[in-house]
Amino acid sequence: MKKVLLRDVAEKAGVSIAMVSYVLNGQKTDRINKDTAQRIRKVVEELNYRPNFLAQSLKLKKTFSLGFVAADIANTFSSQLARIISDEADQAGYALIIGSSDESKPRFERLINQLLNRQVDGLILAAPEGSDELIKALQDRKTPLVLIDRYFPDLLVSSVSVNNYQASFDAMSEFITQGRKKIGILVYDTTLQHLKERMLGAQDGITQSHSASYVTHVIHENHIEQEVFAAITSMLQTGVDAIYFTSNKLGIAGMRYLMNHQIAVPTQVSTLFFDETEVFDFYPSPLPFIRQPLADMGKKAVELLFQQMNDSALPPESIILETSFVHSHSSFTQ
Amino acid sequence: MKKVLLRDVAEKAGVSIAMVSYVLNGQKTDRINKDTAQRIRKVVEELNYRPNFLAQSLKLKKTFSLGFVAADIANTFSSQLARIISDEADQAGYALIIGSSDESKPRFERLINQLLNRQVDGLILAAPEGSDELIKALQDRKTPLVLIDRYFPDLLVSSVSVNNYQASFDAMSEFITQGRKKIGILVYDTTLQHLKERMLGAQDGITQSHSASYVTHVIHENHIEQEVFAAITSMLQTGVDAIYFTSNKLGIAGMRYLMNHQIAVPTQVSTLFFDETEVFDFYPSPLPFIRQPLADMGKKAVELLFQQMNDSALPPESIILETSFVHSHSSFTQ
DNA sequence: ACCTTTTGTTTAAACGTTTAAACATATCAG
DNA sequence: CTGATATGTTTAAACGTTTAAACAAAAGGT
């Protein structure tokens, strides 16, 4: 079965290719004869004509597709974000091409190049460590672009993120009012600003309470499980009575430990997580956590990106969304 | 900063556009002067020329992109599959456009149309209920296409799936050797063959053991939580001592119930799941499940698809992969 | 010396659209 | 009845590549 072209429609309707194009795109409606238009539309229907996206894109210099490079698509955070962005893009008639850098800078760069080769109209990026210059270069090339989740303090780029510092700062009061005295903070060994801020916020929050101390353990990405286990072991030995997990994955590893070692939560140690996971549901006691407004983040990012695409002269805008503190995860979230 | 075109390279290198194209595509290598080729390559480098994918695709009638329509990308099963397929495609130089039908046939159809408009070179589909004719139509149009996970018994299309019937059948012996007498089976109200086979396999397995009976509860997709809760309540009242959850989501809902109601697993009721979830880790006792070979499924699907794309005359092939029975989920899977 | 190959390069059409500009005919004002 | 204007449609160039075919010059064979 041969592909139906504009030419085929034109031929069958007895008009020029241009006419068909005009009718299909709703242009020159005031000029075109109603009957002709009707006839063309009928033929289009009959032949079930579908425009060739490639040809259109080539001509219009617009592919109606966006690229999203996630940090690690295996992580629920990324995949939920991807889903939201995809839906959002979809509604605007855009397709989303998704990549995952797996936190590797070279891979990130490769993905971006691929996306640009494919002429995506804009990018939403969860940038890995050390990718600042790369982002800068993209910006210099006037590539419409929005950072999500991650941001670089000395880079003036549009971004959507959450109040990492403040949320962490505020959350510590939870431990304080519980009367916790020694708080363990688990962080990654990273230069990523948003993670550093989670740590700093927590530390400052504790310090300023004047009623508790903290100990920070730095975990390396490639040995999460082992290092988290070691960190918690050490913490418990040194009388830590509350633990703040600054990320998703750290939290999961931590809970696995506490579960396996039958540590009573929150009696023996109190816990707090940045980010939510389905697994929390399955812990016998409620596990409080800081929730990021995923849907808003995704929507805002797409919105910002579209703005950039429509007006490249627009100055970069940084949106910082509020997180919320959730005391107990309802069993009835679907 | 202007886009660098083939023309720009040609100009700077003092040759025709064709020469640059030939050199870049490694064609006519025997004819082209080594020095000229070298010079061209140098200019390409200097100008950092990137071919325009659209123009290439239009000319070559190949977009080097595949479409994957997942059943529900929010489900780990789908997203893991997506990740594998994406990686596999990537390695072959193909991009993956992902959609999620959310088990809705109209949405499925819309997504497929979008993907075809975008001229993807092939499709991998987790088809929702009742989409047989649609698949058939695609096949008639000679669209390279592979079904994954789901299949339609009377449709001769390439597909990759697992031994749903046999796996369920065999798994029941687990309950039998435990001496379980009344087994509850939780299934969806669906016409999807793979799910029906999971149910039938289990039923036949139990029947043929001559030592236990079963009761089947049908759950409707849109009220999973409530209906699963009701079903389990009813089962427990009628002396069911083992439950087989035929899917991921049913299992999660079920475990949530058992957890909340402090039902002892496996002492009071034994459980068995089709599919694995991270949440299983967080249950105090090990939860046995049937594992699908996700990676193999994804790889095979891509492989099959590429075969189809290379030779459209190839007859459809159905690959059925083996599942494995996992007794206890290791706490150290990353 | 002349024809044939070989080597190296260019020309030009094609892929399937969009759209400015040109064209043709009908309608209208004076 | 004529020039202007409104109405309806077509022509042709462009988007950025690929590639068959044509061309030109050098090398080889007799």
XYZ file of C-alpha atoms in Angstrom, chain A:
334
model
C 0.000 0.000 0.000
C 1.516 3.224 -1.231
C 1.777 6.274 0.979
C -0.783 8.934 0.140
C 0.829 12.241 -0.751
C -0.410 15.736 -1.062
C 0.037 15.221 -4.788
C -2.393 12.300 -4.802
C -5.034 14.306 -3.054
C -4.508 17.227 -5.389
C -4.777 15.030 -8.448
C -7.950 13.317 -7.325
C -9.550 16.612 -6.346
C -8.435 18.207 -9.578
C -6.563 21.087 -7.968
C -2.967 22.068 -7.314
C -0.906 20.817 -4.432
C -0.878 24.296 -2.966
C -4.635 24.364 -2.673
C -4.682 21.189 -0.670
C -1.993 22.490 1.602
C -3.847 25.746 2.154
C -7.090 24.005 2.942
C -5.444 21.564 5.309
C -3.688 24.315 7.175
C -6.722 26.529 7.280
C -4.967 29.325 5.457
C -6.374 31.789 2.946
C -9.791 30.684 4.083
C -11.268 33.966 2.900
C -9.947 33.450 -0.590
C -10.645 29.794 -1.197
C -13.917 28.727 -2.668
C -16.097 26.949 -0.124
C -17.003 24.192 -2.525
C -13.450 23.523 -3.582
C -12.397 23.389 0.045
C -15.186 20.972 0.760
C -14.233 18.785 -2.145
C -10.612 18.730 -1.082
C -11.527 17.839 2.447
C -13.629 14.995 1.171
C -10.792 13.569 -0.876
C -8.418 13.937 2.052
C -10.843 11.910 4.059
C -11.354 9.301 1.366
C -7.677 8.730 0.792
C -6.992 9.007 4.497
C -4.183 11.407 3.833
C -1.654 11.971 6.638
C 0.939 14.679 6.173
C 4.549 13.606 6.269
C 5.935 15.030 9.444
C 9.475 15.047 8.178
C 8.731 17.120 5.144
C 6.666 19.485 7.226
C 9.319 19.798 9.856
C 12.035 20.364 7.324
C 10.100 23.144 5.714
C 8.828 24.719 8.898
C 12.059 24.226 10.809
C 10.116 22.868 13.671
C 9.847 19.231 14.661
C 7.187 19.520 17.296
C 9.266 17.378 19.557
C 10.984 18.022 22.846
C 13.857 16.237 24.485
C 13.995 15.267 28.123
C 17.176 13.970 29.635
C 16.439 12.410 32.998
C 19.045 11.808 35.650
C 18.188 8.159 36.030
C 15.041 6.933 34.457
C 15.096 3.804 36.613
C 14.383 6.058 39.554
C 10.707 6.674 40.213
C 11.344 10.371 40.558
C 12.627 10.564 37.003
C 10.060 8.297 35.493
C 7.155 10.104 37.097
C 8.572 13.371 35.891
C 8.972 11.895 32.430
C 5.385 10.819 32.439
C 4.122 14.237 33.403
C 6.294 16.036 30.906
C 5.280 13.595 28.233
C 1.601 14.166 28.923
C 2.066 17.894 28.966
C 3.994 17.882 25.698
C 1.477 15.566 24.176
C -1.379 17.893 24.944
C 0.399 20.631 23.081
C 0.926 18.356 20.110
C 4.561 17.710 20.869
C 6.285 14.349 21.130
C 8.816 13.712 23.831
C 12.090 11.919 23.294
C 13.394 10.671 26.597
C 16.944 9.878 27.520
C 18.648 8.963 30.751
C 22.128 10.183 31.567
C 22.436 7.814 34.515
C 24.300 10.693 36.124
C 27.139 10.343 33.652
C 28.377 13.521 32.043
C 29.685 11.942 28.829
C 26.431 10.095 28.378
C 24.550 13.304 29.055
C 26.523 15.053 26.365
C 25.964 12.256 23.890
C 22.241 12.301 24.525
C 22.032 16.029 24.067
C 23.893 15.821 20.798
C 21.552 13.143 19.589
C 18.559 15.200 20.547
C 19.921 18.254 18.800
C 20.711 16.231 15.713
C 17.123 15.199 15.728
C 16.260 18.864 15.770
C 14.126 18.820 18.866
C 12.541 22.191 19.424
C 13.559 22.391 23.044
C 15.200 20.581 25.916
C 14.288 19.809 29.496
C 17.329 18.661 31.367
C 18.089 17.122 34.721
C 21.762 17.901 34.460
C 24.421 15.727 36.068
C 27.407 16.953 38.012
C 29.827 19.161 36.176
C 27.695 19.794 33.150
C 27.618 23.546 33.640
C 29.840 24.468 30.698
C 27.844 22.196 28.463
C 24.631 23.893 29.478
C 26.289 27.223 28.974
C 27.321 26.241 25.460
C 23.764 25.207 24.649
C 22.496 28.477 25.919
C 24.975 30.379 23.804
C 23.645 28.528 20.791
C 20.210 29.826 21.710
C 18.806 26.356 22.257
C 15.541 26.674 24.159
C 16.211 24.920 27.377
C 14.919 24.465 30.900
C 16.706 22.793 33.752
C 14.619 20.700 36.065
C 15.333 19.532 39.609
C 19.020 20.472 39.335
C 20.449 23.960 38.891
C 23.810 25.655 38.856
C 24.164 28.678 41.112
C 26.284 30.716 38.748
C 24.474 29.912 35.555
C 21.685 32.123 34.351
C 19.376 29.550 32.804
C 15.691 28.926 33.142
C 15.016 26.281 35.723
C 12.363 24.648 37.820
C 13.273 23.312 41.208
C 12.120 23.148 44.794
C 13.104 24.942 47.969
C 15.650 22.344 48.982
C 17.377 24.410 51.627
C 14.275 25.761 53.286
C 12.415 22.468 53.222
C 15.305 20.712 54.893
C 15.735 23.541 57.361
C 12.090 23.510 58.339
C 11.843 19.747 58.458
C 14.419 19.570 61.222
C 11.985 21.209 63.615
C 10.104 17.957 63.407
C 12.990 16.121 64.991
C 13.501 18.934 67.468
C 9.943 18.913 68.752
C 10.263 15.165 69.134
C 13.139 15.919 71.453
C 15.759 14.233 69.283
C 19.269 15.151 70.321
C 21.638 13.744 67.763
C 20.617 13.767 64.141
C 22.335 11.827 61.387
C 22.328 13.314 57.900
C 22.937 11.102 54.901
C 24.105 12.840 51.735
C 25.820 11.974 48.501
C 29.360 12.897 47.738
C 28.358 15.379 45.079
C 28.773 18.921 43.887
C 25.154 19.081 42.814
C 23.759 22.222 44.316
C 20.304 20.956 45.141
C 21.722 18.110 47.202
C 24.198 20.325 48.946
C 21.389 22.645 49.863
C 19.410 19.836 51.379
C 22.362 19.108 53.594
C 23.080 22.706 54.467
C 19.458 23.435 55.206
C 19.291 20.541 57.601
C 22.556 21.429 59.285
C 21.579 25.052 59.719
C 18.166 24.060 60.943
C 19.677 21.870 63.625
C 22.324 24.381 64.616
C 19.837 27.193 64.961
C 17.574 25.110 67.149
C 20.307 25.133 69.815
C 18.956 21.882 71.125
C 20.469 19.123 69.017
C 23.657 18.211 67.222
C 24.223 16.507 63.916
C 26.610 14.143 62.239
C 26.862 14.006 58.468
C 27.738 10.889 56.525
C 28.780 11.149 52.919
C 27.795 8.294 50.629
C 29.363 7.525 47.271
C 26.937 6.836 44.466
C 28.456 3.549 43.445
C 28.340 1.858 46.814
C 25.118 3.174 48.182
C 23.941 0.022 49.851
C 27.197 -0.797 51.631
C 28.013 2.721 52.667
C 24.549 3.496 53.925
C 24.643 0.323 55.979
C 28.019 1.249 57.414
C 26.891 4.789 58.110
C 23.802 3.696 59.968
C 25.736 1.123 61.964
C 28.142 3.807 63.034
C 25.360 6.246 63.791
C 23.512 3.817 65.985
C 26.671 3.097 67.900
C 27.243 6.769 68.535
C 23.780 7.451 69.840
C 22.092 8.999 66.820
C 18.360 9.118 67.459
C 17.110 10.548 64.156
C 18.156 10.179 60.533
C 17.534 12.489 57.622
C 17.841 10.819 54.221
C 18.427 13.512 51.643
C 17.308 11.374 48.732
C 15.058 8.700 47.515
C 17.647 6.015 47.030
C 19.436 6.713 50.277
C 16.112 6.372 52.022
C 15.335 3.045 50.441
C 18.728 1.643 51.299
C 18.356 2.973 54.816
C 14.946 1.500 55.391
C 16.159 -1.826 54.127
C 18.817 -1.734 56.786
C 16.507 -0.688 59.569
C 14.050 -3.350 58.520
C 16.614 -6.106 58.395
C 18.103 -5.126 61.712
C 14.744 -4.746 63.339
C 15.439 -1.234 64.460
C 12.275 0.302 65.869
C 11.149 3.299 63.847
C 10.370 5.858 65.062
C 10.891 4.729 68.681
C 14.587 3.988 68.574
C 15.420 6.282 65.660
C 13.155 8.750 63.979
C 13.432 9.049 60.205
C 12.758 11.649 57.593
C 13.042 11.361 53.828
C 13.374 13.714 50.987
C 11.061 12.225 48.382
C 8.417 9.618 48.494
C 8.424 5.990 47.439
C 5.770 3.408 47.101
C 7.749 1.231 49.472
C 6.960 3.526 52.387
C 3.482 2.111 52.288
C 4.818 -1.200 53.280
C 6.549 -0.168 56.385
C 4.585 -1.005 59.500
C 4.725 2.513 60.871
C 4.066 5.741 58.997
C 7.195 7.317 57.539
C 7.181 11.094 57.245
C 8.779 12.641 54.178
C 9.188 15.795 52.161
C 7.116 15.672 49.022
C 8.148 17.411 45.839
C 5.341 18.755 43.658
C 6.217 16.536 40.705
C 3.235 17.431 38.588
C 3.783 21.145 39.052
C 7.449 20.795 38.323
C 6.824 19.017 35.075
C 4.098 21.379 34.001
C 6.065 24.481 34.870
C 9.097 23.179 33.028
C 7.112 22.590 29.872
C 5.413 25.938 30.226
C 8.711 27.731 30.646
C 10.169 25.885 27.709
C 7.314 26.852 25.448
C 7.768 30.458 26.462
C 11.414 30.283 25.513
C 10.586 28.657 22.228
C 8.112 31.358 21.365
C 10.358 34.214 22.283
C 14.055 33.514 22.360
C 14.714 36.988 23.688
C 12.963 36.188 26.942
C 15.253 36.391 29.962
C 15.846 33.154 31.887
C 13.428 32.509 34.701
C 14.024 30.407 37.780
C 11.003 28.918 39.415
C 11.283 27.536 42.888
C 8.339 25.488 44.016
C 7.287 24.676 47.533
C 7.597 21.185 48.892
C 5.180 19.834 51.438
C 5.787 17.901 54.582
C 3.830 14.695 54.763
C 3.508 13.066 58.137
C 2.108 9.775 57.107
C 1.589 8.212 53.812
C -2.004 7.291 53.251
C -2.615 3.738 52.283
C -5.137 4.813 49.764
C -3.072 6.751 47.320
C -3.362 5.030 44.022
